[in-house]
Structures are given as C-alpha cells and as structure tokens.
Amino acid sequence: MAQSIFISAGEASGEHYGALLADALQKQLAAFRPTAGFFGMGGERMAAAGVECVVRSEDMAVMGWPKWFATCPHLARVSALKQSIRDRAAQRGCAH
C-alpha cells in the first residue's frame, strides 16, 4: 500500500521548500522502491513536484482586513483539507 505524506505551505518561501522536500523524498524513496503519495496545501511549485494540492495556498493568502473578507469563502476549503487527512488516515486504519 502506498504511503501518504502530508505537506503544507501557506506562503511562497514555504511552498518553495515544500516542493524541494517532496522532490528529495521521492528520490530517496525511489532507492528503496516503496511508493508514496504527497498531498496537502501548496502552489504551483509543489504541484509540479508531485504534491496533490487539496487546497491552493494562493487562495488562502491574506494581507489586511479588506482582503480577509474577500478570502472568507476560501477558508471553508480548510475543512476539505482536514477531511482529506482523515480519509487517508482511515484508509490506513489509523485512529483520528
């Protein structure tokens, strides 16, 4: 069974390092031949590195009160991210 690895980055530098981490882990795991899937919150770089971005970090970025109100509908996506974690844990038989 494939492992699921969660990576979350909410801003540009974290997203950059998240992509580097996913790429490095994939290379390390390939040497031992287990399969792993990456999922979480990130942007284009993480998606290009093979991370399934359940929530796009660009949708969650907020600066200042006016933008916060415009972003409120996107905050509901956090529940989708939490549900994704629960679903993958349940598939592996993990308690949550």
Tab-separated table of N, CA and C in Angstrom:
chain	number	residue	atom	x	y	z
A	1	MET	N	0.837	-1.172	0.000
A	1	MET	CA	0.000	0.000	0.000
A	1	MET	C	0.887	1.242	0.000
A	2	ALA	N	0.509	2.238	-0.779
A	2	ALA	CA	1.280	3.467	-0.876
A	2	ALA	C	1.150	4.290	0.405
A	3	GLN	N	2.233	4.909	0.792
A	3	GLN	CA	2.230	5.816	1.935
A	3	GLN	C	1.693	7.167	1.491
A	4	SER	N	1.038	7.877	2.385
A	4	SER	CA	0.587	9.245	2.127
A	4	SER	C	1.379	10.177	3.024
A	5	ILE	N	1.972	11.183	2.410
A	5	ILE	CA	2.775	12.146	3.151
A	5	ILE	C	2.144	13.520	2.983
A	6	PHE	N	1.833	14.167	4.111
A	6	PHE	CA	1.181	15.475	4.122
A	6	PHE	C	2.224	16.572	4.192
A	7	ILE	N	2.116	17.557	3.291
A	7	ILE	CA	2.991	18.727	3.301
A	7	ILE	C	2.092	19.948	3.164
A	8	SER	N	2.324	20.951	4.006
A	8	SER	CA	1.501	22.155	3.957
A	8	SER	C	2.385	23.390	3.934
A	9	ALA	N	2.112	24.286	3.002
A	9	ALA	CA	2.844	25.546	2.916
A	9	ALA	C	1.854	26.650	2.574
A	10	GLY	N	1.871	27.722	3.347
A	10	GLY	CA	0.901	28.785	3.150
A	10	GLY	C	1.453	30.042	2.513
A	11	GLU	N	2.736	30.063	2.213
A	11	GLU	CA	3.306	31.248	1.566
A	11	GLU	C	4.454	30.828	0.646
A	12	ALA	N	4.960	31.766	-0.136
A	12	ALA	CA	5.875	31.455	-1.237
A	12	ALA	C	7.149	30.727	-0.810
A	13	SER	N	7.822	31.167	0.242
A	13	SER	CA	9.078	30.504	0.593
A	13	SER	C	8.816	29.107	1.147
A	14	GLY	N	7.769	28.947	1.925
A	14	GLY	CA	7.415	27.616	2.420
A	14	GLY	C	7.027	26.691	1.286
A	15	GLU	N	6.345	27.223	0.309
A	15	GLU	CA	5.929	26.435	-0.855
A	15	GLU	C	7.157	25.999	-1.659
A	16	HIS	N	8.135	26.877	-1.750
A	16	HIS	CA	9.389	26.547	-2.437
A	16	HIS	C	10.085	25.377	-1.726
A	17	TYR	N	10.206	25.470	-0.410
A	17	TYR	CA	10.856	24.405	0.349
A	17	TYR	C	10.012	23.129	0.381
A	18	GLY	N	8.698	23.270	0.373
A	18	GLY	CA	7.829	22.095	0.302
A	18	GLY	C	8.046	21.318	-0.979
A	19	ALA	N	8.222	22.046	-2.087
A	19	ALA	CA	8.490	21.398	-3.375
A	19	ALA	C	9.840	20.693	-3.349
A	20	LEU	N	10.849	21.345	-2.783
A	20	LEU	CA	12.175	20.717	-2.682
A	20	LEU	C	12.119	19.473	-1.798
A	21	LEU	N	11.361	19.549	-0.703
A	21	LEU	CA	11.223	18.404	0.193
A	21	LEU	C	10.539	17.236	-0.503
A	22	ALA	N	9.449	17.504	-1.198
A	22	ALA	CA	8.729	16.434	-1.903
A	22	ALA	C	9.631	15.779	-2.946
A	23	ASP	N	10.368	16.588	-3.685
A	23	ASP	CA	11.269	16.053	-4.705
A	23	ASP	C	12.369	15.196	-4.082
A	24	ALA	N	12.972	15.689	-3.002
A	24	ALA	CA	14.049	14.933	-2.344
A	24	ALA	C	13.524	13.628	-1.742
A	25	LEU	N	12.348	13.671	-1.122
A	25	LEU	CA	11.780	12.449	-0.545
A	25	LEU	C	11.454	11.426	-1.621
A	26	GLN	N	10.924	11.893	-2.752
A	26	GLN	CA	10.623	10.961	-3.847
A	26	GLN	C	11.889	10.270	-4.322
A	27	LYS	N	12.975	11.014	-4.444
A	27	LYS	CA	14.238	10.425	-4.891
A	27	LYS	C	14.776	9.433	-3.865
A	28	GLN	N	14.691	9.769	-2.588
A	28	GLN	CA	15.164	8.864	-1.541
A	28	GLN	C	14.322	7.588	-1.505
A	29	LEU	N	13.006	7.736	-1.602
A	29	LEU	CA	12.124	6.580	-1.549
A	29	LEU	C	12.291	5.680	-2.774
A	30	ALA	N	12.599	6.281	-3.910
A	30	ALA	CA	12.762	5.501	-5.136
A	30	ALA	C	13.909	4.493	-4.991
A	31	ALA	N	14.904	4.818	-4.193
A	31	ALA	CA	16.031	3.912	-3.993
A	31	ALA	C	15.598	2.632	-3.278
A	32	PHE	N	14.547	2.732	-2.482
A	32	PHE	CA	14.058	1.580	-1.728
A	32	PHE	C	12.796	0.979	-2.336
A	33	ARG	N	12.291	1.587	-3.365
A	33	ARG	CA	11.129	1.163	-4.146
A	33	ARG	C	9.775	1.201	-3.456
A	34	PRO	N	9.601	1.832	-2.322
A	34	PRO	CA	8.232	1.968	-1.848
A	34	PRO	C	7.564	3.117	-2.597
A	35	THR	N	6.282	3.106	-2.668
A	35	THR	CA	5.585	4.199	-3.313
A	35	THR	C	5.025	5.121	-2.240
A	36	ALA	N	4.965	6.384	-2.565
A	36	ALA	CA	4.416	7.368	-1.638
A	36	ALA	C	3.665	8.408	-2.444
A	37	GLY	N	2.580	8.867	-1.879
A	37	GLY	CA	1.824	9.953	-2.474
A	37	GLY	C	1.907	11.160	-1.556
A	38	PHE	N	2.026	12.325	-2.136
A	38	PHE	CA	2.122	13.558	-1.371
A	38	PHE	C	0.851	14.358	-1.581
A	39	PHE	N	0.336	14.948	-0.501
A	39	PHE	CA	-0.848	15.782	-0.610
A	39	PHE	C	-0.766	16.888	0.430
A	40	GLY	N	-1.579	17.920	0.265
A	40	GLY	CA	-1.602	18.984	1.254
A	40	GLY	C	-2.007	20.308	0.669
A	41	MET	N	-1.447	21.378	1.244
A	41	MET	CA	-1.718	22.733	0.784
A	41	MET	C	-0.437	23.286	0.185
A	42	GLY	N	-0.539	23.794	-1.020
A	42	GLY	CA	0.627	24.348	-1.688
A	42	GLY	C	0.235	25.036	-2.979
A	43	GLY	N	1.240	25.381	-3.759
A	43	GLY	CA	1.011	26.099	-5.007
A	43	GLY	C	1.579	25.357	-6.201
A	44	GLU	N	1.888	26.133	-7.222
A	44	GLU	CA	2.348	25.561	-8.491
A	44	GLU	C	3.633	24.743	-8.348
A	45	ARG	N	4.573	25.231	-7.558
A	45	ARG	CA	5.848	24.506	-7.404
A	45	ARG	C	5.635	23.140	-6.757
A	46	MET	N	4.811	23.103	-5.727
A	46	MET	CA	4.568	21.824	-5.066
A	46	MET	C	3.791	20.891	-5.986
A	47	ALA	N	2.838	21.422	-6.732
A	47	ALA	CA	2.090	20.591	-7.672
A	47	ALA	C	3.034	20.018	-8.728
A	48	ALA	N	3.969	20.832	-9.203
A	48	ALA	CA	4.939	20.362	-10.201
A	48	ALA	C	5.860	19.291	-9.617
A	49	ALA	N	6.056	19.311	-8.297
A	49	ALA	CA	6.906	18.318	-7.629
A	49	ALA	C	6.126	17.051	-7.285
A	50	GLY	N	4.851	17.002	-7.679
A	50	GLY	CA	4.070	15.785	-7.463
A	50	GLY	C	3.168	15.796	-6.250
A	51	VAL	N	2.981	16.962	-5.640
A	51	VAL	CA	2.099	17.067	-4.481
A	51	VAL	C	0.677	17.340	-4.970
A	52	GLU	N	-0.277	16.541	-4.504
A	52	GLU	CA	-1.687	16.789	-4.811
A	52	GLU	C	-2.141	17.923	-3.895
A	53	CYS	N	-2.343	19.096	-4.466
A	53	CYS	CA	-2.711	20.268	-3.670
A	53	CYS	C	-4.223	20.270	-3.458
A	54	VAL	N	-4.638	19.762	-2.304
A	54	VAL	CA	-6.054	19.723	-1.947
A	54	VAL	C	-6.575	21.143	-1.791
A	55	VAL	N	-5.736	22.014	-1.244
A	55	VAL	CA	-6.039	23.432	-1.102
A	55	VAL	C	-4.883	24.207	-1.701
A	56	ARG	N	-5.197	25.203	-2.516
A	56	ARG	CA	-4.164	26.040	-3.130
A	56	ARG	C	-3.762	27.134	-2.149
A	57	SER	N	-2.477	27.272	-1.877
A	57	SER	CA	-2.019	28.274	-0.914
A	57	SER	C	-2.327	29.690	-1.391
A	58	GLU	N	-2.367	29.902	-2.698
A	58	GLU	CA	-2.680	31.224	-3.230
A	58	GLU	C	-4.087	31.666	-2.835
A	59	ASP	N	-4.985	30.697	-2.689
A	59	ASP	CA	-6.351	31.017	-2.308
A	59	ASP	C	-6.460	31.397	-0.839
A	60	MET	N	-5.484	31.001	-0.049
A	60	MET	CA	-5.540	31.220	1.389
A	60	MET	C	-4.735	32.438	1.846
A	61	ALA	N	-3.883	32.984	0.981
A	61	ALA	CA	-3.018	34.100	1.365
A	61	ALA	C	-3.848	35.367	1.588
A	62	VAL	N	-3.659	36.002	2.743
A	62	VAL	CA	-4.442	37.182	3.104
A	62	VAL	C	-3.526	38.221	3.731
A	63	MET	N	-3.686	39.481	3.308
A	63	MET	CA	-2.987	40.603	3.948
A	63	MET	C	-3.999	41.730	4.117
A	64	GLY	N	-4.275	42.073	5.345
A	64	GLY	CA	-5.188	43.184	5.617
A	64	GLY	C	-6.642	42.757	5.705
A	65	TRP	N	-7.420	43.555	6.420
A	65	TRP	CA	-8.836	43.240	6.643
A	65	TRP	C	-9.683	43.176	5.380
A	66	PRO	N	-9.555	44.118	4.450
A	66	PRO	CA	-10.429	44.034	3.262
A	66	PRO	C	-10.233	42.728	2.488
A	67	LYS	N	-9.004	42.302	2.358
A	67	LYS	CA	-8.755	41.050	1.631
A	67	LYS	C	-9.219	39.846	2.432
A	68	TRP	N	-9.197	39.940	3.760
A	68	TRP	CA	-9.654	38.835	4.584
A	68	TRP	C	-11.118	38.534	4.301
A	69	PHE	N	-11.936	39.585	4.199
A	69	PHE	CA	-13.361	39.375	3.921
A	69	PHE	C	-13.568	38.738	2.555
A	70	ALA	N	-12.755	39.113	1.586
A	70	ALA	CA	-12.865	38.523	0.244
A	70	ALA	C	-12.409	37.073	0.243
A	71	THR	N	-11.531	36.720	1.185
A	71	THR	CA	-10.972	35.371	1.246
A	71	THR	C	-11.826	34.423	2.087
A	72	CYS	N	-12.737	34.938	2.869
A	72	CYS	CA	-13.555	34.101	3.762
A	72	CYS	C	-14.123	32.851	3.083
A	73	PRO	N	-14.690	32.949	1.885
A	73	PRO	CA	-15.217	31.723	1.269
A	73	PRO	C	-14.151	30.653	1.055
A	74	HIS	N	-12.923	31.059	0.799
A	74	HIS	CA	-11.846	30.094	0.587
A	74	HIS	C	-11.447	29.387	1.878
A	75	LEU	N	-11.684	30.032	3.011
A	75	LEU	CA	-11.316	29.427	4.285
A	75	LEU	C	-12.093	28.139	4.538
A	76	ALA	N	-13.241	27.998	3.905
A	76	ALA	CA	-14.016	26.758	4.038
A	76	ALA	C	-13.244	25.577	3.453
A	77	ARG	N	-12.292	25.843	2.581
A	77	ARG	CA	-11.501	24.758	1.989
A	77	ARG	C	-10.613	24.068	3.007
A	78	VAL	N	-10.363	24.737	4.124
A	78	VAL	CA	-9.567	24.110	5.179
A	78	VAL	C	-10.261	22.842	5.652
A	79	SER	N	-11.594	22.862	5.704
A	79	SER	CA	-12.307	21.655	6.117
A	79	SER	C	-12.103	20.542	5.099
A	80	ALA	N	-11.968	20.876	3.824
A	80	ALA	CA	-11.678	19.865	2.802
A	80	ALA	C	-10.299	19.262	3.026
A	81	LEU	N	-9.356	20.081	3.432
A	81	LEU	CA	-8.007	19.594	3.723
A	81	LEU	C	-8.029	18.668	4.937
A	82	LYS	N	-8.741	19.078	5.994
A	82	LYS	CA	-8.847	18.233	7.181
A	82	LYS	C	-9.527	16.913	6.855
A	83	GLN	N	-10.564	16.952	6.016
A	83	GLN	CA	-11.257	15.717	5.643
A	83	GLN	C	-10.350	14.804	4.823
A	84	SER	N	-9.518	15.386	3.984
A	84	SER	CA	-8.572	14.604	3.188
A	84	SER	C	-7.587	13.864	4.094
A	85	ILE	N	-7.134	14.537	5.151
A	85	ILE	CA	-6.225	13.895	6.107
A	85	ILE	C	-6.948	12.749	6.813
A	86	ARG	N	-8.167	13.002	7.249
A	86	ARG	CA	-8.941	11.951	7.928
A	86	ARG	C	-9.168	10.745	7.017
A	87	ASP	N	-9.538	11.013	5.761
A	87	ASP	CA	-9.808	9.929	4.815
A	87	ASP	C	-8.576	9.061	4.606
A	88	ARG	N	-7.435	9.686	4.432
A	88	ARG	CA	-6.210	8.908	4.209
A	88	ARG	C	-5.797	8.143	5.453
A	89	ALA	N	-6.034	8.717	6.627
A	89	ALA	CA	-5.729	8.019	7.868
A	89	ALA	C	-6.661	6.805	8.018
A	90	ALA	N	-7.922	6.982	7.679
A	90	ALA	CA	-8.879	5.889	7.784
A	90	ALA	C	-8.521	4.757	6.824
A	91	GLN	N	-8.040	5.089	5.639
A	91	GLN	CA	-7.634	4.076	4.669
A	91	GLN	C	-6.503	3.214	5.223
A	92	ARG	N	-5.679	3.809	6.067
A	92	ARG	CA	-4.540	3.092	6.636
A	92	ARG	C	-4.891	2.444	7.982
A	93	GLY	N	-6.116	2.647	8.425
A	93	GLY	CA	-6.536	2.048	9.685
A	93	GLY	C	-6.036	2.805	10.907
A	94	CYS	N	-5.713	4.076	10.734
A	94	CYS	CA	-5.204	4.899	11.845
A	94	CYS	C	-6.375	5.571	12.565
A	95	ALA	N	-6.263	5.672	13.856
A	95	ALA	CA	-7.273	6.381	14.650
A	95	ALA	C	-7.047	7.873	14.500
A	96	HIS	N	-8.122	8.628	14.548
A	96	HIS	CA	-8.001	10.098	14.493
A	96	HIS	C	-9.012	10.762	15.375
